[in-house]
């Protein structure tokens, strides 16, 4: 009896190539979607309907119901709180102190948080902890701000605290409904799974994530006034405090938002996910794809082990859309062309974007 064979899916297009000695050594493949806030496709590379888990790129939308409810303001928090609650922070001391302060003002301690414990993303901070014999805590975890926001939302709403992370908890249900509404993906079509930090993550077409970021960049057409106001506040807080969204060193989201103040909101996710929004006025007249605003989402097929590909892709996207131009701002140079060097520091290879938006 012969076995039926399923035809192999065509390979995703190359986004980034790594060369050594003038020859291609590695290829990072993936897909890109660029859309307007009404969902109209603007440009793409590969399959814009590729299935992706949004991972940490969903954090602004997980926060939005808390802000839209009015209960965020009951605590008297400011814009820094919004930025850290939408962050994948580097675990620096300022990040830890801010999350501690938010919990203290809510009458809580870090014992309520159910996110992961890991070494700080910031290498200098991680080395200092090792040197001093200090173990990482839940507050150093990159998602501690998000989890603090969730548990504070639950407390202000009178919902259970010890189960705030359960998929059927009101906090998580509202997050799912918000992602659905902003991404134009019906709730029943969103695939949920457990994220790295223990709460749900959202699986959807890449295009849906781009639409959500287009509406974060320009929420003016969002029908619900409290949600529209919440998105504006979250967007502006992230752009005002990029060092809280990522960190002081080697974080591409931070570097992008610092390099183009008020012109890009950026929030990447695990496994090669990146997402950006370009607000109204971000692009000069004459941009090859129009004036925007735009939402951008991309997926690097080989995931976290190829973070350099996501960094290069982010900068190349902004170049092709007309926001970034040479000479690049200093913080972006290393992200645009990561150095492949020999032991003496001499360049021995290149990492370069190979895609063209169509």
mmCIF file with all atom_site columns, C-alpha atoms in Angstrom, residues 93-260:
data_model
loop_
_atom_site.group_PDB
_atom_site.id
_atom_site.type_symbol
_atom_site.label_atom_id
_atom_site.label_alt_id
_atom_site.label_comp_id
_atom_site.label_asym_id
_atom_site.label_entity_id
_atom_site.label_seq_id
_atom_site.pdbx_PDB_ins_code
_atom_site.Cartn_x
_atom_site.Cartn_y
_atom_site.Cartn_z
_atom_site.occupancy
_atom_site.B_iso_or_equiv
_atom_site.pdbx_formal_charge
_atom_site.auth_seq_id
_atom_site.auth_comp_id
_atom_site.auth_asym_id
_atom_site.auth_atom_id
_atom_site.pdbx_PDB_model_num
ATOM 1   C CA . UNK A 1 93  ? 17.233  48.349 38.826 1.00 0.00 ? 93  UNK A CA 1
ATOM 2   C CA . UNK A 1 94  ? 14.953  51.174 37.684 1.00 0.00 ? 94  UNK A CA 1
ATOM 3   C CA . UNK A 1 95  ? 12.521  48.631 36.237 1.00 0.00 ? 95  UNK A CA 1
ATOM 4   C CA . UNK A 1 96  ? 12.439  46.676 39.481 1.00 0.00 ? 96  UNK A CA 1
ATOM 5   C CA . UNK A 1 97  ? 11.955  49.788 41.600 1.00 0.00 ? 97  UNK A CA 1
ATOM 6   C CA . UNK A 1 98  ? 9.090   51.017 39.425 1.00 0.00 ? 98  UNK A CA 1
ATOM 7   C CA . UNK A 1 99  ? 7.184   47.712 39.523 1.00 0.00 ? 99  UNK A CA 1
ATOM 8   C CA . UNK A 1 100 ? 7.739   47.503 43.294 1.00 0.00 ? 100 UNK A CA 1
ATOM 9   C CA . UNK A 1 101 ? 6.349   51.017 43.723 1.00 0.00 ? 101 UNK A CA 1
ATOM 10  C CA . UNK A 1 102 ? 3.243   50.281 41.645 1.00 0.00 ? 102 UNK A CA 1
ATOM 11  C CA . UNK A 1 103 ? 2.502   47.179 43.683 1.00 0.00 ? 103 UNK A CA 1
ATOM 12  C CA . UNK A 1 104 ? 3.125   49.028 46.968 1.00 0.00 ? 104 UNK A CA 1
ATOM 13  C CA . UNK A 1 105 ? 0.713   51.785 45.999 1.00 0.00 ? 105 UNK A CA 1
ATOM 14  C CA . UNK A 1 106 ? -1.860  49.104 45.270 1.00 0.00 ? 106 UNK A CA 1
ATOM 15  C CA . UNK A 1 107 ? -1.344  47.524 48.676 1.00 0.00 ? 107 UNK A CA 1
ATOM 16  C CA . UNK A 1 108 ? 0.364   44.448 47.201 1.00 0.00 ? 108 UNK A CA 1
ATOM 17  C CA . UNK A 1 109 ? 3.805   42.814 47.166 1.00 0.00 ? 109 UNK A CA 1
ATOM 18  C CA . UNK A 1 110 ? 5.697   40.872 44.534 1.00 0.00 ? 110 UNK A CA 1
ATOM 19  C CA . UNK A 1 111 ? 4.439   37.648 46.124 1.00 0.00 ? 111 UNK A CA 1
ATOM 20  C CA . UNK A 1 112 ? 1.244   37.989 44.062 1.00 0.00 ? 112 UNK A CA 1
ATOM 21  C CA . UNK A 1 113 ? 3.076   37.938 40.718 1.00 0.00 ? 113 UNK A CA 1
ATOM 22  C CA . UNK A 1 114 ? 3.006   34.711 38.717 1.00 0.00 ? 114 UNK A CA 1
ATOM 23  C CA . UNK A 1 115 ? 5.393   35.618 35.888 1.00 0.00 ? 115 UNK A CA 1
ATOM 24  C CA . UNK A 1 116 ? 8.659   33.827 35.186 1.00 0.00 ? 116 UNK A CA 1
ATOM 25  C CA . UNK A 1 117 ? 11.927  34.268 37.094 1.00 0.00 ? 117 UNK A CA 1
ATOM 26  C CA . UNK A 1 118 ? 15.012  34.631 34.907 1.00 0.00 ? 118 UNK A CA 1
ATOM 27  C CA . UNK A 1 119 ? 18.296  36.479 34.793 1.00 0.00 ? 119 UNK A CA 1
ATOM 28  C CA . UNK A 1 120 ? 18.004  40.119 33.677 1.00 0.00 ? 120 UNK A CA 1
ATOM 29  C CA . UNK A 1 121 ? 18.151  40.673 29.937 1.00 0.00 ? 121 UNK A CA 1
ATOM 30  C CA . UNK A 1 122 ? 20.604  43.487 30.646 1.00 0.00 ? 122 UNK A CA 1
ATOM 31  C CA . UNK A 1 123 ? 24.036  41.837 30.647 1.00 0.00 ? 123 UNK A CA 1
ATOM 32  C CA . UNK A 1 124 ? 25.661  44.337 33.013 1.00 0.00 ? 124 UNK A CA 1
ATOM 33  C CA . UNK A 1 125 ? 22.884  43.914 35.569 1.00 0.00 ? 125 UNK A CA 1
ATOM 34  C CA . UNK A 1 126 ? 22.998  40.124 35.246 1.00 0.00 ? 126 UNK A CA 1
ATOM 35  C CA . UNK A 1 127 ? 26.780  40.076 35.771 1.00 0.00 ? 127 UNK A CA 1
ATOM 36  C CA . UNK A 1 128 ? 26.459  42.312 38.814 1.00 0.00 ? 128 UNK A CA 1
ATOM 37  C CA . UNK A 1 129 ? 23.910  39.989 40.383 1.00 0.00 ? 129 UNK A CA 1
ATOM 38  C CA . UNK A 1 130 ? 26.228  37.035 39.818 1.00 0.00 ? 130 UNK A CA 1
ATOM 39  C CA . UNK A 1 131 ? 29.184  38.916 41.263 1.00 0.00 ? 131 UNK A CA 1
ATOM 40  C CA . UNK A 1 132 ? 27.230  39.944 44.346 1.00 0.00 ? 132 UNK A CA 1
ATOM 41  C CA . UNK A 1 133 ? 25.586  36.559 44.843 1.00 0.00 ? 133 UNK A CA 1
ATOM 42  C CA . UNK A 1 134 ? 22.109  38.050 44.362 1.00 0.00 ? 134 UNK A CA 1
ATOM 43  C CA . UNK A 1 135 ? 19.547  35.729 42.845 1.00 0.00 ? 135 UNK A CA 1
ATOM 44  C CA . UNK A 1 136 ? 17.040  37.053 40.279 1.00 0.00 ? 136 UNK A CA 1
ATOM 45  C CA . UNK A 1 137 ? 13.511  37.494 41.559 1.00 0.00 ? 137 UNK A CA 1
ATOM 46  C CA . UNK A 1 138 ? 10.112  37.644 39.894 1.00 0.00 ? 138 UNK A CA 1
ATOM 47  C CA . UNK A 1 139 ? 10.559  41.430 39.645 1.00 0.00 ? 139 UNK A CA 1
ATOM 48  C CA . UNK A 1 140 ? 13.564  40.989 37.327 1.00 0.00 ? 140 UNK A CA 1
ATOM 49  C CA . UNK A 1 141 ? 11.443  38.983 34.910 1.00 0.00 ? 141 UNK A CA 1
ATOM 50  C CA . UNK A 1 142 ? 10.773  40.943 31.736 1.00 0.00 ? 142 UNK A CA 1
ATOM 51  C CA . UNK A 1 143 ? 7.000   40.548 32.140 1.00 0.00 ? 143 UNK A CA 1
ATOM 52  C CA . UNK A 1 144 ? 6.730   41.740 35.749 1.00 0.00 ? 144 UNK A CA 1
ATOM 53  C CA . UNK A 1 145 ? 5.222   45.071 34.671 1.00 0.00 ? 145 UNK A CA 1
ATOM 54  C CA . UNK A 1 146 ? 2.548   43.344 32.612 1.00 0.00 ? 146 UNK A CA 1
ATOM 55  C CA . UNK A 1 147 ? 1.676   41.005 35.458 1.00 0.00 ? 147 UNK A CA 1
ATOM 56  C CA . UNK A 1 148 ? 1.596   43.873 37.949 1.00 0.00 ? 148 UNK A CA 1
ATOM 57  C CA . UNK A 1 149 ? -0.908  45.640 35.698 1.00 0.00 ? 149 UNK A CA 1
ATOM 58  C CA . UNK A 1 150 ? -3.061  42.517 35.479 1.00 0.00 ? 150 UNK A CA 1
ATOM 59  C CA . UNK A 1 151 ? -3.171  41.868 39.218 1.00 0.00 ? 151 UNK A CA 1
ATOM 60  C CA . UNK A 1 152 ? -3.819  45.547 39.993 1.00 0.00 ? 152 UNK A CA 1
ATOM 61  C CA . UNK A 1 153 ? -6.689  45.503 37.478 1.00 0.00 ? 153 UNK A CA 1
ATOM 62  C CA . UNK A 1 154 ? -8.103  42.438 39.212 1.00 0.00 ? 154 UNK A CA 1
ATOM 63  C CA . UNK A 1 155 ? -7.856  44.047 42.650 1.00 0.00 ? 155 UNK A CA 1
ATOM 64  C CA . UNK A 1 156 ? -9.497  47.299 41.562 1.00 0.00 ? 156 UNK A CA 1
ATOM 65  C CA . UNK A 1 157 ? -12.321 45.319 39.933 1.00 0.00 ? 157 UNK A CA 1
ATOM 66  C CA . UNK A 1 158 ? -12.977 43.061 42.909 1.00 0.00 ? 158 UNK A CA 1
ATOM 67  C CA . UNK A 1 159 ? -11.925 39.938 41.010 1.00 0.00 ? 159 UNK A CA 1
ATOM 68  C CA . UNK A 1 160 ? -9.816  37.090 42.470 1.00 0.00 ? 160 UNK A CA 1
ATOM 69  C CA . UNK A 1 161 ? -6.102  37.844 42.681 1.00 0.00 ? 161 UNK A CA 1
ATOM 70  C CA . UNK A 1 162 ? -4.683  34.349 42.991 1.00 0.00 ? 162 UNK A CA 1
ATOM 71  C CA . UNK A 1 163 ? -6.117  33.267 39.639 1.00 0.00 ? 163 UNK A CA 1
ATOM 72  C CA . UNK A 1 164 ? -5.563  36.444 37.595 1.00 0.00 ? 164 UNK A CA 1
ATOM 73  C CA . UNK A 1 165 ? -3.412  34.435 35.209 1.00 0.00 ? 165 UNK A CA 1
ATOM 74  C CA . UNK A 1 166 ? -6.029  31.754 34.441 1.00 0.00 ? 166 UNK A CA 1
ATOM 75  C CA . UNK A 1 167 ? -7.383  31.832 30.865 1.00 0.00 ? 167 UNK A CA 1
ATOM 76  C CA . UNK A 1 168 ? -10.980 32.176 32.078 1.00 0.00 ? 168 UNK A CA 1
ATOM 77  C CA . UNK A 1 169 ? -10.257 35.031 34.513 1.00 0.00 ? 169 UNK A CA 1
ATOM 78  C CA . UNK A 1 170 ? -12.002 38.310 33.551 1.00 0.00 ? 170 UNK A CA 1
ATOM 79  C CA . UNK A 1 171 ? -8.632  40.046 33.075 1.00 0.00 ? 171 UNK A CA 1
ATOM 80  C CA . UNK A 1 172 ? -7.547  37.469 30.505 1.00 0.00 ? 172 UNK A CA 1
ATOM 81  C CA . UNK A 1 173 ? -10.939 37.308 28.837 1.00 0.00 ? 173 UNK A CA 1
ATOM 82  C CA . UNK A 1 174 ? -10.987 41.076 28.338 1.00 0.00 ? 174 UNK A CA 1
ATOM 83  C CA . UNK A 1 175 ? -7.479  40.945 26.877 1.00 0.00 ? 175 UNK A CA 1
ATOM 84  C CA . UNK A 1 176 ? -8.601  38.293 24.372 1.00 0.00 ? 176 UNK A CA 1
ATOM 85  C CA . UNK A 1 177 ? -11.648 40.330 23.372 1.00 0.00 ? 177 UNK A CA 1
ATOM 86  C CA . UNK A 1 178 ? -9.512  43.460 22.908 1.00 0.00 ? 178 UNK A CA 1
ATOM 87  C CA . UNK A 1 179 ? -6.966  41.687 20.720 1.00 0.00 ? 179 UNK A CA 1
ATOM 88  C CA . UNK A 1 180 ? -9.847  40.269 18.682 1.00 0.00 ? 180 UNK A CA 1
ATOM 89  C CA . UNK A 1 181 ? -11.500 43.660 18.185 1.00 0.00 ? 181 UNK A CA 1
ATOM 90  C CA . UNK A 1 182 ? -8.315  45.533 17.315 1.00 0.00 ? 182 UNK A CA 1
ATOM 91  C CA . UNK A 1 183 ? -6.917  42.833 15.027 1.00 0.00 ? 183 UNK A CA 1
ATOM 92  C CA . UNK A 1 184 ? -10.205 42.156 13.205 1.00 0.00 ? 184 UNK A CA 1
ATOM 93  C CA . UNK A 1 185 ? -9.914  38.466 14.099 1.00 0.00 ? 185 UNK A CA 1
ATOM 94  C CA . UNK A 1 186 ? -13.038 36.846 15.600 1.00 0.00 ? 186 UNK A CA 1
ATOM 95  C CA . UNK A 1 187 ? -12.529 35.537 19.139 1.00 0.00 ? 187 UNK A CA 1
ATOM 96  C CA . UNK A 1 188 ? -13.356 31.998 18.076 1.00 0.00 ? 188 UNK A CA 1
ATOM 97  C CA . UNK A 1 189 ? -10.615 32.134 15.419 1.00 0.00 ? 189 UNK A CA 1
ATOM 98  C CA . UNK A 1 190 ? -7.866  33.202 17.815 1.00 0.00 ? 190 UNK A CA 1
ATOM 99  C CA . UNK A 1 191 ? -5.792  30.286 19.033 1.00 0.00 ? 191 UNK A CA 1
ATOM 100 C CA . UNK A 1 192 ? -4.754  30.632 22.661 1.00 0.00 ? 192 UNK A CA 1
ATOM 101 C CA . UNK A 1 193 ? -1.763  28.970 24.265 1.00 0.00 ? 193 UNK A CA 1
ATOM 102 C CA . UNK A 1 194 ? 0.434   29.554 27.312 1.00 0.00 ? 194 UNK A CA 1
ATOM 103 C CA . UNK A 1 195 ? 2.983   32.328 26.863 1.00 0.00 ? 195 UNK A CA 1
ATOM 104 C CA . UNK A 1 196 ? 6.468   32.215 28.345 1.00 0.00 ? 196 UNK A CA 1
ATOM 105 C CA . UNK A 1 197 ? 5.313   34.257 31.344 1.00 0.00 ? 197 UNK A CA 1
ATOM 106 C CA . UNK A 1 198 ? 2.386   31.957 32.153 1.00 0.00 ? 198 UNK A CA 1
ATOM 107 C CA . UNK A 1 199 ? -0.665  33.857 30.866 1.00 0.00 ? 199 UNK A CA 1
ATOM 108 C CA . UNK A 1 200 ? -2.343  33.283 27.517 1.00 0.00 ? 200 UNK A CA 1
ATOM 109 C CA . UNK A 1 201 ? -0.880  34.327 24.205 1.00 0.00 ? 201 UNK A CA 1
ATOM 110 C CA . UNK A 1 202 ? -2.842  34.869 21.024 1.00 0.00 ? 202 UNK A CA 1
ATOM 111 C CA . UNK A 1 203 ? -2.420  33.022 17.732 1.00 0.00 ? 203 UNK A CA 1
ATOM 112 C CA . UNK A 1 204 ? -3.647  34.839 14.626 1.00 0.00 ? 204 UNK A CA 1
ATOM 113 C CA . UNK A 1 205 ? -2.732  35.769 11.065 1.00 0.00 ? 205 UNK A CA 1
ATOM 114 C CA . UNK A 1 206 ? 0.276   38.069 10.841 1.00 0.00 ? 206 UNK A CA 1
ATOM 115 C CA . UNK A 1 207 ? -1.992  40.617 9.159  1.00 0.00 ? 207 UNK A CA 1
ATOM 116 C CA . UNK A 1 208 ? -4.170  40.759 12.313 1.00 0.00 ? 208 UNK A CA 1
ATOM 117 C CA . UNK A 1 209 ? -1.213  41.774 14.455 1.00 0.00 ? 209 UNK A CA 1
ATOM 118 C CA . UNK A 1 210 ? -0.320  44.467 11.913 1.00 0.00 ? 210 UNK A CA 1
ATOM 119 C CA . UNK A 1 211 ? -3.895  45.814 11.990 1.00 0.00 ? 211 UNK A CA 1
ATOM 120 C CA . UNK A 1 212 ? -3.807  46.018 15.796 1.00 0.00 ? 212 UNK A CA 1
ATOM 121 C CA . UNK A 1 213 ? -0.569  48.021 15.634 1.00 0.00 ? 213 UNK A CA 1
ATOM 122 C CA . UNK A 1 214 ? -1.986  50.296 12.956 1.00 0.00 ? 214 UNK A CA 1
ATOM 123 C CA . UNK A 1 215 ? -4.814  51.099 15.374 1.00 0.00 ? 215 UNK A CA 1
ATOM 124 C CA . UNK A 1 216 ? -2.361  51.592 18.227 1.00 0.00 ? 216 UNK A CA 1
ATOM 125 C CA . UNK A 1 217 ? -0.496  54.048 15.988 1.00 0.00 ? 217 UNK A CA 1
ATOM 126 C CA . UNK A 1 218 ? -3.715  55.820 15.001 1.00 0.00 ? 218 UNK A CA 1
ATOM 127 C CA . UNK A 1 219 ? -6.740  54.933 17.169 1.00 0.00 ? 219 UNK A CA 1
ATOM 128 C CA . UNK A 1 220 ? -8.891  57.742 15.758 1.00 0.00 ? 220 UNK A CA 1
ATOM 129 C CA . UNK A 1 221 ? -11.312 55.337 14.063 1.00 0.00 ? 221 UNK A CA 1
ATOM 130 C CA . UNK A 1 222 ? -11.686 52.982 17.049 1.00 0.00 ? 222 UNK A CA 1
ATOM 131 C CA . UNK A 1 223 ? -15.407 53.137 17.779 1.00 0.00 ? 223 UNK A CA 1
ATOM 132 C CA . UNK A 1 224 ? -15.312 52.720 21.572 1.00 0.00 ? 224 UNK A CA 1
ATOM 133 C CA . UNK A 1 225 ? -14.264 56.068 23.164 1.00 0.00 ? 225 UNK A CA 1
ATOM 134 C CA . UNK A 1 226 ? -12.685 54.619 26.358 1.00 0.00 ? 226 UNK A CA 1
ATOM 135 C CA . UNK A 1 227 ? -10.666 52.111 24.321 1.00 0.00 ? 227 UNK A CA 1
ATOM 136 C CA . UNK A 1 228 ? -9.652  54.800 21.841 1.00 0.00 ? 228 UNK A CA 1
ATOM 137 C CA . UNK A 1 229 ? -8.424  57.018 24.681 1.00 0.00 ? 229 UNK A CA 1
ATOM 138 C CA . UNK A 1 230 ? -6.603  54.091 26.299 1.00 0.00 ? 230 UNK A CA 1
ATOM 139 C CA . UNK A 1 231 ? -4.708  53.288 23.095 1.00 0.00 ? 231 UNK A CA 1
ATOM 140 C CA . UNK A 1 232 ? -3.628  56.903 22.669 1.00 0.00 ? 232 UNK A CA 1
ATOM 141 C CA . UNK A 1 233 ? -2.328  57.023 26.235 1.00 0.00 ? 233 UNK A CA 1
ATOM 142 C CA . UNK A 1 234 ? -0.492  53.696 25.974 1.00 0.00 ? 234 UNK A CA 1
ATOM 143 C CA . UNK A 1 235 ? 1.068   54.626 22.620 1.00 0.00 ? 235 UNK A CA 1
ATOM 144 C CA . UNK A 1 236 ? 2.240   57.997 23.887 1.00 0.00 ? 236 UNK A CA 1
ATOM 145 C CA . UNK A 1 237 ? 3.613   56.526 27.122 1.00 0.00 ? 237 UNK A CA 1
ATOM 146 C CA . UNK A 1 238 ? 5.630   53.901 25.244 1.00 0.00 ? 238 UNK A CA 1
ATOM 147 C CA . UNK A 1 239 ? 7.098   56.535 22.928 1.00 0.00 ? 239 UNK A CA 1
ATOM 148 C CA . UNK A 1 240 ? 7.815   58.870 25.856 1.00 0.00 ? 240 UNK A CA 1
ATOM 149 C CA . UNK A 1 241 ? 9.587   56.186 27.931 1.00 0.00 ? 241 UNK A CA 1
ATOM 150 C CA . UNK A 1 242 ? 11.307  53.795 25.512 1.00 0.00 ? 242 UNK A CA 1
ATOM 151 C CA . UNK A 1 243 ? 13.906  52.909 28.157 1.00 0.00 ? 243 UNK A CA 1
ATOM 152 C CA . UNK A 1 244 ? 11.101  51.328 30.210 1.00 0.00 ? 244 UNK A CA 1
ATOM 153 C CA . UNK A 1 245 ? 9.648   49.376 27.280 1.00 0.00 ? 245 UNK A CA 1
ATOM 154 C CA . UNK A 1 246 ? 13.045  47.716 26.722 1.00 0.00 ? 246 UNK A CA 1
ATOM 155 C CA . UNK A 1 247 ? 16.165  48.929 28.452 1.00 0.00 ? 247 UNK A CA 1
ATOM 156 C CA . UNK A 1 248 ? 19.204  51.162 28.313 1.00 0.00 ? 248 UNK A CA 1
ATOM 157 C CA . UNK A 1 249 ? 21.429  48.729 26.432 1.00 0.00 ? 249 UNK A CA 1
ATOM 158 C CA . UNK A 1 250 ? 20.978  46.554 23.346 1.00 0.00 ? 250 UNK A CA 1
ATOM 159 C CA . UNK A 1 251 ? 17.172  46.680 22.987 1.00 0.00 ? 251 UNK A CA 1
ATOM 160 C CA . UNK A 1 252 ? 15.913  47.375 19.495 1.00 0.00 ? 252 UNK A CA 1
ATOM 161 C CA . UNK A 1 253 ? 12.462  48.655 20.552 1.00 0.00 ? 253 UNK A CA 1
ATOM 162 C CA . UNK A 1 254 ? 14.119  51.268 22.745 1.00 0.00 ? 254 UNK A CA 1
ATOM 163 C CA . UNK A 1 255 ? 16.628  52.240 20.055 1.00 0.00 ? 255 UNK A CA 1
ATOM 164 C CA . UNK A 1 256 ? 13.926  52.666 17.400 1.00 0.00 ? 256 UNK A CA 1
ATOM 165 C CA . UNK A 1 257 ? 11.692  54.842 19.556 1.00 0.00 ? 257 UNK A CA 1
ATOM 166 C CA . UNK A 1 258 ? 14.622  56.948 20.753 1.00 0.00 ? 258 UNK A CA 1
ATOM 167 C CA . UNK A 1 259 ? 15.910  57.420 17.228 1.00 0.00 ? 259 UNK A CA 1
ATOM 168 C CA . UNK A 1 260 ? 12.545  58.628 15.860 1.00 0.00 ? 260 UNK A CA 1
#
